[in-house]
Amino acid sequence: MHTQRVVVTVAASTLALSLSSCRGLDRSFDCSYQAERFEAVVDKEGILLADVTDIGTYPMALMVSEEGVNRLLNGVVGSKVPFASTMQLGPLLVEFTPSSTPVIDIASIPTCSQCVLFSLEFEFGVVQGDEGVAAGLGDAALAIPIRLDQRPDGNAVLVAEYGNATVSKMDLNVNGFDSEQHEAISGALALLATDTVREQYGDTELLTIGSLQIGNTDVRSIARDLFVVPAYDALLFGIETNLELPEGVGLTQPMALPEGVNMGLLYDPLMLLAVSQRMIVEGQIARRYNDDGDPDPEGIYGVTLHDMEPNAVADDRLDTAFRIWRTDEGYCGFAAAEMPLFLGLEGSGISVMAGDAVVTGGEGAGKIAADKEELVEKNQNLIDNFKTQLASQVGFTIDFKSIGVEGSTIFFEPLDLTVDEDSVNLFLDFIVAASE
């Protein structure tokens, strides 16, 4: 970090001061030179690729806890669980009715790394012809493969493949007879139940993960990969984007969700930087400003955004580096500045507040601004405009409204928004309700 910091209270007017005594032959004051450098930086910001990448960098991720997956299951499947069925045993018909809420365990299943374990208790009745022969209780466990499908509309869908489920355990208890004590009978029941479930049930969509909805919607994101993580009792979705990202971007192996948290959205800070740069390209954040510091496409002042990194001490702060350029009408250059963004929650939404900026260096007229504090005490309008727009767009990017369930509505409750050394983390709770 820079050791010299001067509190910024001016932007545009600082670079416009009469500096004829400093102009001389110093090329850094030359407007053509600085305009070319400014445009070279601008040309590298906010570049969109032809398509969303699929290279496994994951600048974003979604994590859903075991409890969260169970809520999705119950919200989508409800009482239509894959065991409210009948099974033919020779001349006997066995009718099953679940007696407990089905439970999904994110457990290690040696035969299926992309499976979850589905278990429930049930009641059953045995009928021969029109007469009831017996009744009893039972329990079953199914290994259900899950996969991530890509839709033509750009959404990704988490699918439970009930049609490929395997009943790993099925026990019946009737009139003192417990099939669990008879391995051959229990195994035969499991095989028969597997065939029955596969015949009677197909794929069921549990969760839809949409793209970012920001700016003019040219920025896209897609959940590309699904990971079952038994160590964290969670599902993890790796999300890619069509933004050109800086080298080295990508989330490291995330930590488990905090206790009581059922969903987490994780962002590499450089992903937020790339989105913000794109928002400048699209005009959601002004690129050019006039002498009064107001947005003006013909203005002689410009802004470029260079970095966002977690603060080494605070867990709610991103330190943002940017430059203010003067590129015309004499005495040009740039001032390099840094500004903190404080991330938090406000009501049911995201709050991003920009703190005071400080000048850390510069060239030409911008270097004079950095060196002489008295020259930066007249006009702060440009930075005020820039930081307000930047904070707003960062808040829009940390978005959870693109997550949904077909045929149902998810109601989210943000619980916490934190910044650690690797990522910006939005932790959520949610409930799933059937749509009217």
Short mmCIF file of C-alpha atoms in Angstrom, two decimals:
data_model
loop_
_atom_site.label_atom_id
_atom_site.label_comp_id
_atom_site.label_asym_id
_atom_site.label_seq_id
_atom_site.Cartn_x
_atom_site.Cartn_y
_atom_site.Cartn_z
CA MET A 1 0.00 0.00 0.00
CA HIS A 2 1.11 3.58 -0.60
CA THR A 3 2.60 5.42 2.35
CA GLN A 4 1.65 8.94 1.24
CA ARG A 5 -2.09 9.67 1.34
CA VAL A 6 -3.74 13.06 0.93
CA VAL A 7 -7.46 13.34 1.65
CA VAL A 8 -9.28 14.15 -1.58
CA THR A 9 -11.66 17.06 -1.49
CA VAL A 10 -11.31 17.97 -5.15
CA ALA A 11 -11.26 16.22 -8.49
CA ALA A 12 -11.78 18.01 -11.76
CA SER A 13 -10.83 21.53 -10.71
CA THR A 14 -7.56 20.31 -9.24
CA LEU A 15 -6.30 19.23 -12.64
CA ALA A 16 -7.46 22.48 -14.21
CA LEU A 17 -5.29 24.82 -12.14
CA SER A 18 -2.83 27.10 -13.85
CA LEU A 19 0.41 25.16 -13.82
CA SER A 20 2.32 27.03 -16.50
CA SER A 21 5.44 27.14 -14.36
CA CYS A 22 5.44 23.32 -14.23
CA ARG A 23 4.58 22.62 -17.85
CA GLY A 24 7.97 23.12 -19.43
CA LEU A 25 9.11 20.15 -21.48
CA ASP A 26 7.62 17.53 -19.10
CA ARG A 27 5.71 15.14 -21.37
CA SER A 28 3.42 14.08 -18.54
CA PHE A 29 1.58 17.41 -18.91
CA ASP A 30 1.05 16.88 -22.64
CA CYS A 31 -2.65 16.36 -23.40
CA SER A 32 -2.20 14.28 -26.54
CA TYR A 33 0.11 11.93 -24.68
CA GLN A 34 -2.24 11.55 -21.71
CA ALA A 35 -5.32 11.21 -23.97
CA GLU A 36 -3.65 8.29 -25.77
CA ARG A 37 -2.77 6.62 -22.49
CA PHE A 38 -6.29 7.16 -21.17
CA GLU A 39 -7.85 5.56 -24.27
CA ALA A 40 -5.42 2.63 -24.05
CA VAL A 41 -6.64 1.91 -20.52
CA VAL A 42 -10.29 2.39 -21.52
CA ASP A 43 -9.93 -0.11 -24.37
CA LYS A 44 -8.98 -2.85 -21.89
CA GLU A 45 -11.88 -2.32 -19.50
CA GLY A 46 -15.19 -4.19 -19.52
CA ILE A 47 -14.48 -6.48 -22.48
CA LEU A 48 -17.16 -9.08 -23.26
CA LEU A 49 -16.24 -12.50 -24.63
CA ALA A 50 -18.22 -14.21 -27.37
CA ASP A 51 -19.74 -16.60 -24.82
CA VAL A 52 -19.66 -17.52 -21.17
CA THR A 53 -16.42 -19.36 -20.44
CA ASP A 54 -16.23 -22.98 -19.34
CA ILE A 55 -12.67 -23.16 -18.03
CA GLY A 56 -13.20 -23.88 -14.34
CA THR A 57 -12.02 -20.58 -12.84
CA TYR A 58 -15.30 -19.85 -11.02
CA PRO A 59 -15.22 -16.12 -10.22
CA MET A 60 -18.60 -16.72 -8.58
CA ALA A 61 -20.09 -19.64 -6.67
CA LEU A 62 -23.34 -20.65 -5.02
CA MET A 63 -23.37 -22.95 -1.98
CA VAL A 64 -26.55 -24.58 -0.64
CA SER A 65 -26.53 -26.39 2.69
CA GLU A 66 -28.06 -29.78 3.35
CA GLU A 67 -30.94 -28.07 5.15
CA GLY A 68 -31.35 -25.76 2.17
CA VAL A 69 -31.51 -28.70 -0.24
CA ASN A 70 -34.20 -30.30 1.93
CA ARG A 71 -36.23 -27.11 1.80
CA LEU A 72 -35.96 -27.11 -1.96
CA LEU A 73 -37.04 -30.75 -2.09
CA ASN A 74 -40.07 -30.22 0.13
CA GLY A 75 -41.00 -26.99 -1.61
CA VAL A 76 -40.89 -28.55 -5.06
CA VAL A 77 -41.87 -32.18 -4.53
CA GLY A 78 -44.15 -31.77 -1.52
CA SER A 79 -46.21 -34.86 -0.87
CA LYS A 80 -45.38 -36.33 -4.29
CA VAL A 81 -42.26 -38.02 -3.04
CA PRO A 82 -40.79 -40.97 -4.92
CA PHE A 83 -42.24 -43.63 -2.67
CA ALA A 84 -45.94 -42.83 -2.53
CA SER A 85 -46.40 -45.80 -4.83
CA THR A 86 -47.44 -49.39 -5.16
CA MET A 87 -45.35 -52.52 -5.66
CA GLN A 88 -46.43 -55.94 -6.90
CA LEU A 89 -45.13 -58.94 -4.95
CA GLY A 90 -46.46 -61.94 -6.82
CA PRO A 91 -50.22 -62.09 -6.09
CA LEU A 92 -49.86 -59.43 -3.43
CA LEU A 93 -50.08 -55.66 -3.95
CA VAL A 94 -48.15 -53.52 -1.48
CA GLU A 95 -49.35 -49.92 -1.14
CA PHE A 96 -46.90 -47.40 0.36
CA THR A 97 -47.73 -44.10 2.04
CA PRO A 98 -44.90 -41.92 3.42
CA SER A 99 -45.31 -41.26 7.13
CA SER A 100 -42.41 -38.84 7.57
CA THR A 101 -41.02 -35.84 5.77
CA PRO A 102 -38.40 -37.11 3.34
CA VAL A 103 -34.84 -36.15 4.24
CA ILE A 104 -31.88 -35.58 1.93
CA ASP A 105 -28.41 -36.31 3.28
CA ILE A 106 -25.37 -34.97 1.44
CA ALA A 107 -23.29 -38.00 2.21
CA SER A 108 -20.37 -39.77 0.58
CA ILE A 109 -21.79 -42.52 -1.64
CA PRO A 110 -18.96 -44.70 -3.03
CA THR A 111 -20.90 -45.81 -6.10
CA CYS A 112 -22.12 -42.32 -7.07
CA SER A 113 -20.12 -39.14 -6.40
CA GLN A 114 -22.93 -36.98 -7.85
CA CYS A 115 -25.70 -38.48 -5.72
CA VAL A 116 -27.54 -37.43 -2.61
CA LEU A 117 -29.11 -39.85 -0.14
CA PHE A 118 -32.88 -39.66 0.18
CA SER A 119 -34.50 -41.37 3.16
CA LEU A 120 -38.03 -41.67 4.56
CA GLU A 121 -40.30 -43.75 6.70
CA PHE A 122 -43.57 -45.14 5.40
CA GLU A 123 -46.66 -47.14 6.20
CA PHE A 124 -47.74 -49.95 3.95
CA GLY A 125 -50.65 -52.25 3.43
CA VAL A 126 -50.64 -55.66 1.75
CA VAL A 127 -53.68 -56.45 -0.38
CA GLN A 128 -54.67 -59.68 -2.09
CA GLY A 129 -57.56 -59.22 -4.41
CA ASP A 130 -59.96 -56.98 -2.54
CA GLU A 131 -58.89 -58.03 0.93
CA GLY A 132 -56.26 -56.54 3.19
CA VAL A 133 -53.80 -59.18 4.28
CA ALA A 134 -51.39 -57.23 6.50
CA ALA A 135 -50.13 -53.79 7.38
CA GLY A 136 -46.93 -52.46 8.85
CA LEU A 137 -44.17 -49.88 8.88
CA GLY A 138 -40.98 -49.52 6.98
CA ASP A 139 -38.13 -47.27 5.98
CA ALA A 140 -36.08 -46.79 2.84
CA ALA A 141 -32.99 -45.00 1.56
CA LEU A 142 -32.41 -44.03 -2.07
CA ALA A 143 -29.28 -42.78 -3.79
CA ILE A 144 -30.53 -40.16 -6.27
CA PRO A 145 -28.21 -38.78 -8.96
CA ILE A 146 -28.33 -35.02 -9.40
CA ARG A 147 -27.08 -33.05 -12.36
CA LEU A 148 -26.86 -29.50 -13.66
CA ASP A 149 -28.59 -28.80 -16.96
CA GLN A 150 -27.95 -25.78 -19.20
CA ARG A 151 -31.07 -24.29 -20.73
CA PRO A 152 -31.22 -22.41 -24.05
CA ASP A 153 -32.45 -19.33 -22.14
CA GLY A 154 -29.11 -19.14 -20.29
CA ASN A 155 -30.40 -20.50 -16.98
CA ALA A 156 -28.95 -23.55 -15.23
CA VAL A 157 -31.22 -26.06 -13.52
CA LEU A 158 -30.47 -28.51 -10.71
CA VAL A 159 -32.23 -31.77 -11.56
CA ALA A 160 -32.91 -34.82 -9.37
CA GLU A 161 -32.87 -37.97 -11.50
CA TYR A 162 -35.50 -40.04 -9.69
CA GLY A 163 -35.70 -42.18 -12.82
CA ASN A 164 -32.12 -43.33 -12.12
CA ALA A 165 -32.47 -43.67 -8.36
CA THR A 166 -31.15 -46.75 -6.58
CA VAL A 167 -32.88 -48.05 -3.46
CA SER A 168 -29.93 -48.89 -1.24
CA LYS A 169 -32.04 -49.97 1.70
CA MET A 170 -35.64 -51.09 2.18
CA ASP A 171 -36.98 -52.67 5.35
CA LEU A 172 -40.49 -53.80 6.25
CA ASN A 173 -41.80 -54.57 9.71
CA VAL A 174 -45.10 -56.44 9.91
CA ASN A 175 -46.59 -58.61 12.64
CA GLY A 176 -43.24 -58.91 14.40
CA PHE A 177 -41.36 -59.77 11.21
CA ASP A 178 -38.54 -57.36 10.43
CA SER A 179 -36.95 -57.77 7.00
CA GLU A 180 -33.83 -55.99 8.26
CA GLN A 181 -33.02 -59.19 10.13
CA HIS A 182 -33.13 -61.12 6.87
CA GLU A 183 -30.48 -59.79 4.50
CA ALA A 184 -31.62 -61.74 1.44
CA ILE A 185 -35.21 -60.55 1.77
CA SER A 186 -34.14 -56.95 2.42
CA GLY A 187 -31.85 -57.00 -0.62
CA ALA A 188 -34.57 -58.43 -2.86
CA LEU A 189 -37.02 -55.77 -1.69
CA ALA A 190 -34.46 -53.04 -2.46
CA LEU A 191 -33.96 -54.34 -6.01
CA LEU A 192 -37.68 -54.57 -6.62
CA ALA A 193 -38.27 -51.13 -5.14
CA THR A 194 -35.53 -49.68 -7.38
CA ASP A 195 -37.34 -50.93 -10.48
CA THR A 196 -40.66 -49.61 -9.18
CA VAL A 197 -39.33 -46.13 -8.40
CA ARG A 198 -37.60 -45.85 -11.77
CA GLU A 199 -40.79 -46.83 -13.58
CA GLN A 200 -43.02 -44.42 -11.67
CA TYR A 201 -40.86 -41.29 -11.39
CA GLY A 202 -38.79 -39.12 -13.69
CA ASP A 203 -36.61 -36.04 -13.45
CA THR A 204 -37.59 -33.29 -11.02
CA GLU A 205 -36.18 -29.75 -11.17
CA LEU A 206 -35.14 -28.45 -7.76
CA LEU A 207 -33.46 -25.10 -8.39
CA THR A 208 -33.00 -22.60 -11.21
CA ILE A 209 -29.90 -20.39 -11.27
CA GLY A 210 -30.32 -17.44 -13.61
CA SER A 211 -27.86 -14.95 -15.01
CA LEU A 212 -26.88 -11.63 -13.53
CA GLN A 213 -29.47 -8.94 -14.21
CA ILE A 214 -27.38 -5.80 -14.40
CA GLY A 215 -26.88 -2.91 -16.80
CA ASN A 216 -28.23 -3.58 -20.28
CA THR A 217 -28.04 -7.36 -19.53
CA ASP A 218 -25.08 -8.01 -21.86
CA VAL A 219 -23.14 -9.33 -18.85
CA ARG A 220 -24.07 -12.96 -18.35
CA SER A 221 -23.25 -15.65 -15.82
CA ILE A 222 -23.96 -19.37 -15.95
CA ALA A 223 -23.64 -22.08 -13.30
CA ARG A 224 -21.35 -24.47 -15.16
CA ASP A 225 -20.46 -27.17 -12.62
CA LEU A 226 -22.02 -28.94 -9.67
CA PHE A 227 -20.05 -30.40 -6.78
CA VAL A 228 -21.44 -32.58 -3.99
CA VAL A 229 -19.37 -31.71 -0.91
CA PRO A 230 -20.11 -34.14 1.96
CA ALA A 231 -17.38 -32.55 4.12
CA TYR A 232 -19.40 -29.32 4.18
CA ASP A 233 -22.85 -30.94 4.01
CA ALA A 234 -23.49 -28.77 0.97
CA LEU A 235 -23.87 -28.51 -2.78
CA LEU A 236 -21.53 -26.12 -4.55
CA PHE A 237 -22.14 -24.55 -7.95
CA GLY A 238 -19.24 -23.05 -9.90
CA ILE A 239 -20.38 -20.02 -11.92
CA GLU A 240 -18.63 -18.55 -14.96
CA THR A 241 -19.14 -15.29 -16.88
CA ASN A 242 -18.71 -13.80 -20.34
CA LEU A 243 -16.57 -10.96 -18.99
CA GLU A 244 -12.87 -10.95 -19.75
CA LEU A 245 -11.33 -11.27 -16.30
CA PRO A 246 -7.87 -10.39 -14.96
CA GLU A 247 -5.27 -13.15 -14.85
CA GLY A 248 -5.44 -15.18 -11.66
CA VAL A 249 -9.11 -14.54 -10.96
CA GLY A 250 -11.07 -17.39 -9.43
CA LEU A 251 -12.33 -18.48 -6.03
CA THR A 252 -10.23 -20.79 -3.91
CA GLN A 253 -11.85 -23.75 -2.15
CA PRO A 254 -14.57 -22.11 -0.04
CA MET A 255 -15.10 -22.73 3.63
CA ALA A 256 -18.23 -24.39 4.99
CA LEU A 257 -21.26 -22.15 5.40
CA PRO A 258 -21.62 -20.62 8.88
CA GLU A 259 -23.94 -22.46 11.26
CA GLY A 260 -27.58 -21.68 10.57
CA VAL A 261 -26.88 -20.38 7.03
CA ASN A 262 -28.57 -22.25 4.20
CA MET A 263 -27.25 -20.44 1.13
CA GLY A 264 -24.16 -18.46 0.24
CA LEU A 265 -23.24 -16.42 -2.85
CA LEU A 266 -19.49 -15.99 -3.17
CA TYR A 267 -17.68 -13.49 -5.43
CA ASP A 268 -14.04 -13.00 -6.29
CA PRO A 269 -13.49 -9.24 -5.76
CA LEU A 270 -11.96 -9.06 -9.25
CA MET A 271 -15.31 -10.24 -10.62
CA LEU A 272 -16.91 -7.19 -9.00
CA LEU A 273 -14.14 -5.06 -10.53
CA ALA A 274 -14.78 -6.47 -14.02
CA VAL A 275 -18.54 -5.92 -13.73
CA SER A 276 -17.99 -2.35 -12.53
CA GLN A 277 -15.64 -1.65 -15.43
CA ARG A 278 -18.29 -2.98 -17.79
CA MET A 279 -20.88 -0.70 -16.21
CA ILE A 280 -18.60 2.25 -17.05
CA VAL A 281 -18.42 1.03 -20.65
CA GLU A 282 -22.23 0.77 -20.78
CA GLY A 283 -22.69 4.21 -19.23
CA GLN A 284 -24.30 3.03 -16.00
CA ILE A 285 -21.30 4.70 -14.34
CA ALA A 286 -20.18 7.88 -16.11
CA ARG A 287 -16.83 7.76 -17.87
CA ARG A 288 -16.50 11.51 -18.64
CA TYR A 289 -17.10 14.61 -16.53
CA ASN A 290 -17.09 18.37 -17.12
CA ASP A 291 -15.39 21.20 -15.21
CA ASP A 292 -18.12 21.14 -12.57
CA GLY A 293 -17.58 17.42 -11.97
CA ASP A 294 -20.94 16.46 -13.53
CA PRO A 295 -21.29 13.54 -15.98
CA ASP A 296 -20.72 14.84 -19.50
CA PRO A 297 -19.81 12.65 -22.51
CA GLU A 298 -17.87 15.61 -23.95
CA GLY A 299 -16.10 16.42 -20.68
CA ILE A 300 -12.32 16.77 -20.53
CA TYR A 301 -12.04 14.62 -17.40
CA GLY A 302 -12.24 10.83 -17.41
CA VAL A 303 -12.23 8.00 -14.92
CA THR A 304 -10.69 4.53 -15.12
CA LEU A 305 -11.13 1.80 -12.51
CA HIS A 306 -8.07 -0.29 -11.68
CA ASP A 307 -8.51 -2.58 -8.69
CA MET A 308 -10.75 -3.90 -5.92
CA GLU A 309 -9.18 -5.85 -3.10
CA PRO A 310 -10.27 -6.89 0.39
CA ASN A 311 -8.97 -4.71 3.17
CA ALA A 312 -6.40 -6.53 5.29
CA VAL A 313 -8.15 -5.66 8.56
CA ALA A 314 -11.85 -4.88 8.04
CA ASP A 315 -14.30 -7.66 7.13
CA ASP A 316 -16.75 -5.30 5.43
CA ARG A 317 -14.47 -3.31 3.14
CA LEU A 318 -13.18 -3.41 -0.43
CA ASP A 319 -10.38 -0.97 -1.25
CA THR A 320 -10.90 0.46 -4.72
CA ALA A 321 -8.19 2.04 -6.87
CA PHE A 322 -9.06 4.42 -9.70
CA ARG A 323 -7.65 7.31 -11.73
CA ILE A 324 -9.03 10.72 -12.65
CA TRP A 325 -7.63 11.94 -15.96
CA ARG A 326 -7.50 15.36 -17.57
CA THR A 327 -7.06 14.80 -21.31
CA ASP A 328 -7.67 18.17 -23.03
CA GLU A 329 -7.32 21.97 -22.86
CA GLY A 330 -3.78 22.02 -21.51
CA TYR A 331 -2.07 20.89 -18.28
CA CYS A 332 -3.11 17.27 -18.51
CA GLY A 333 -2.29 14.18 -16.48
CA PHE A 334 -3.95 11.88 -14.01
CA ALA A 335 -4.39 11.58 -10.26
CA ALA A 336 -4.31 8.06 -8.81
CA ALA A 337 -6.72 7.60 -5.93
CA GLU A 338 -8.03 4.95 -3.56
CA MET A 339 -11.44 4.74 -1.93
CA PRO A 340 -13.01 2.22 0.45
CA LEU A 341 -16.34 0.56 -0.30
CA PHE A 342 -18.16 -0.56 2.85
CA LEU A 343 -20.45 -3.55 2.26
CA GLY A 344 -23.36 -4.45 4.49
CA LEU A 345 -27.07 -5.09 4.73
CA GLU A 346 -29.89 -2.59 4.92
CA GLY A 347 -33.35 -3.98 5.49
CA SER A 348 -33.83 -6.84 3.04
CA GLY A 349 -31.23 -5.57 0.58
CA ILE A 350 -27.56 -4.89 -0.02
CA SER A 351 -25.92 -1.69 1.16
CA VAL A 352 -22.67 -0.42 -0.40
CA MET A 353 -21.31 2.89 0.86
CA ALA A 354 -18.25 4.65 -0.53
CA GLY A 355 -15.91 6.33 1.93
CA ASP A 356 -13.55 9.26 1.42
CA ALA A 357 -11.07 8.95 -1.41
CA VAL A 358 -7.38 9.71 -1.04
CA VAL A 359 -4.89 10.70 -3.73
CA THR A 360 -1.92 8.34 -3.74
CA GLY A 361 0.08 9.57 -6.73
CA GLY A 362 -0.23 10.69 -10.30
CA GLU A 363 1.43 12.25 -13.30
CA GLY A 364 1.48 15.74 -14.73
CA ALA A 365 -1.27 17.90 -13.30
CA GLY A 366 -2.40 14.92 -11.22
CA LYS A 367 0.98 14.67 -9.50
CA ILE A 368 0.75 18.31 -8.49
CA ALA A 369 -2.65 17.53 -6.97
CA ALA A 370 -1.17 14.64 -5.02
CA ASP A 371 1.81 16.64 -3.75
CA LYS A 372 0.05 19.82 -2.61
CA GLU A 373 -2.83 19.40 -0.23
CA GLU A 374 -4.03 22.97 -0.63
CA LEU A 375 -4.71 22.30 -4.29
CA VAL A 376 -7.31 19.65 -3.46
CA GLU A 377 -9.69 21.60 -1.26
CA LYS A 378 -12.10 23.23 -3.69
CA ASN A 379 -14.40 20.81 -5.50
CA GLN A 380 -15.35 17.23 -4.81
CA ASN A 381 -18.32 16.87 -7.15
CA LEU A 382 -16.66 14.53 -9.65
CA ILE A 383 -15.64 11.99 -7.04
CA ASP A 384 -19.00 12.27 -5.30
CA ASN A 385 -20.77 11.46 -8.57
CA PHE A 386 -18.40 8.64 -9.43
CA LYS A 387 -18.43 6.92 -6.05
CA THR A 388 -22.22 7.10 -5.74
CA GLN A 389 -22.68 5.39 -9.10
CA LEU A 390 -19.95 2.83 -8.40
CA ALA A 391 -21.40 1.87 -5.01
CA SER A 392 -24.83 1.46 -6.57
CA GLN A 393 -23.60 -0.87 -9.32
CA VAL A 394 -21.57 -3.02 -6.92
CA GLY A 395 -24.74 -3.41 -4.86
CA PHE A 396 -26.69 -4.50 -7.95
CA THR A 397 -24.00 -7.06 -8.82
CA ILE A 398 -24.24 -8.82 -5.45
CA ASP A 399 -27.58 -10.23 -6.59
CA PHE A 400 -29.63 -13.16 -5.30
CA LYS A 401 -32.89 -12.54 -7.15
CA SER A 402 -31.86 -14.67 -10.14
CA ILE A 403 -32.23 -17.86 -8.07
CA GLY A 404 -35.62 -19.53 -8.34
CA VAL A 405 -37.76 -22.64 -8.37
CA GLU A 406 -40.09 -23.61 -11.18
CA GLY A 407 -43.71 -23.39 -10.03
CA SER A 408 -42.74 -21.94 -6.66
CA THR A 409 -41.50 -18.70 -5.14
CA ILE A 410 -38.38 -18.33 -3.02
CA PHE A 411 -38.42 -15.68 -0.32
CA PHE A 412 -34.88 -14.66 0.66
CA GLU A 413 -33.62 -13.15 3.88
CA PRO A 414 -30.06 -11.76 3.73
CA LEU A 415 -28.24 -12.69 6.94
CA ASP A 416 -24.76 -11.27 6.51
CA LEU A 417 -22.40 -9.74 3.97
CA THR A 418 -18.71 -10.21 4.66
CA VAL A 419 -15.36 -9.66 2.96
CA ASP A 420 -12.48 -12.03 3.61
CA GLU A 421 -9.06 -12.33 2.04
CA ASP A 422 -10.37 -14.24 -0.98
CA SER A 423 -14.02 -13.39 -1.53
CA VAL A 424 -17.08 -11.28 -0.92
CA ASN A 425 -19.69 -13.50 0.75
CA LEU A 426 -23.44 -12.95 0.88
CA PHE A 427 -25.14 -15.36 3.31
CA LEU A 428 -28.87 -15.99 2.96
CA ASP A 429 -31.77 -17.84 4.47
CA PHE A 430 -34.82 -18.68 2.40
CA ILE A 431 -38.18 -20.40 2.32
CA VAL A 432 -39.93 -21.95 -0.67
CA ALA A 433 -43.65 -21.34 -1.18
CA ALA A 434 -45.90 -22.68 -3.90
CA SER A 435 -46.91 -19.99 -6.37
CA GLU A 436 -50.56 -19.00 -6.49
#
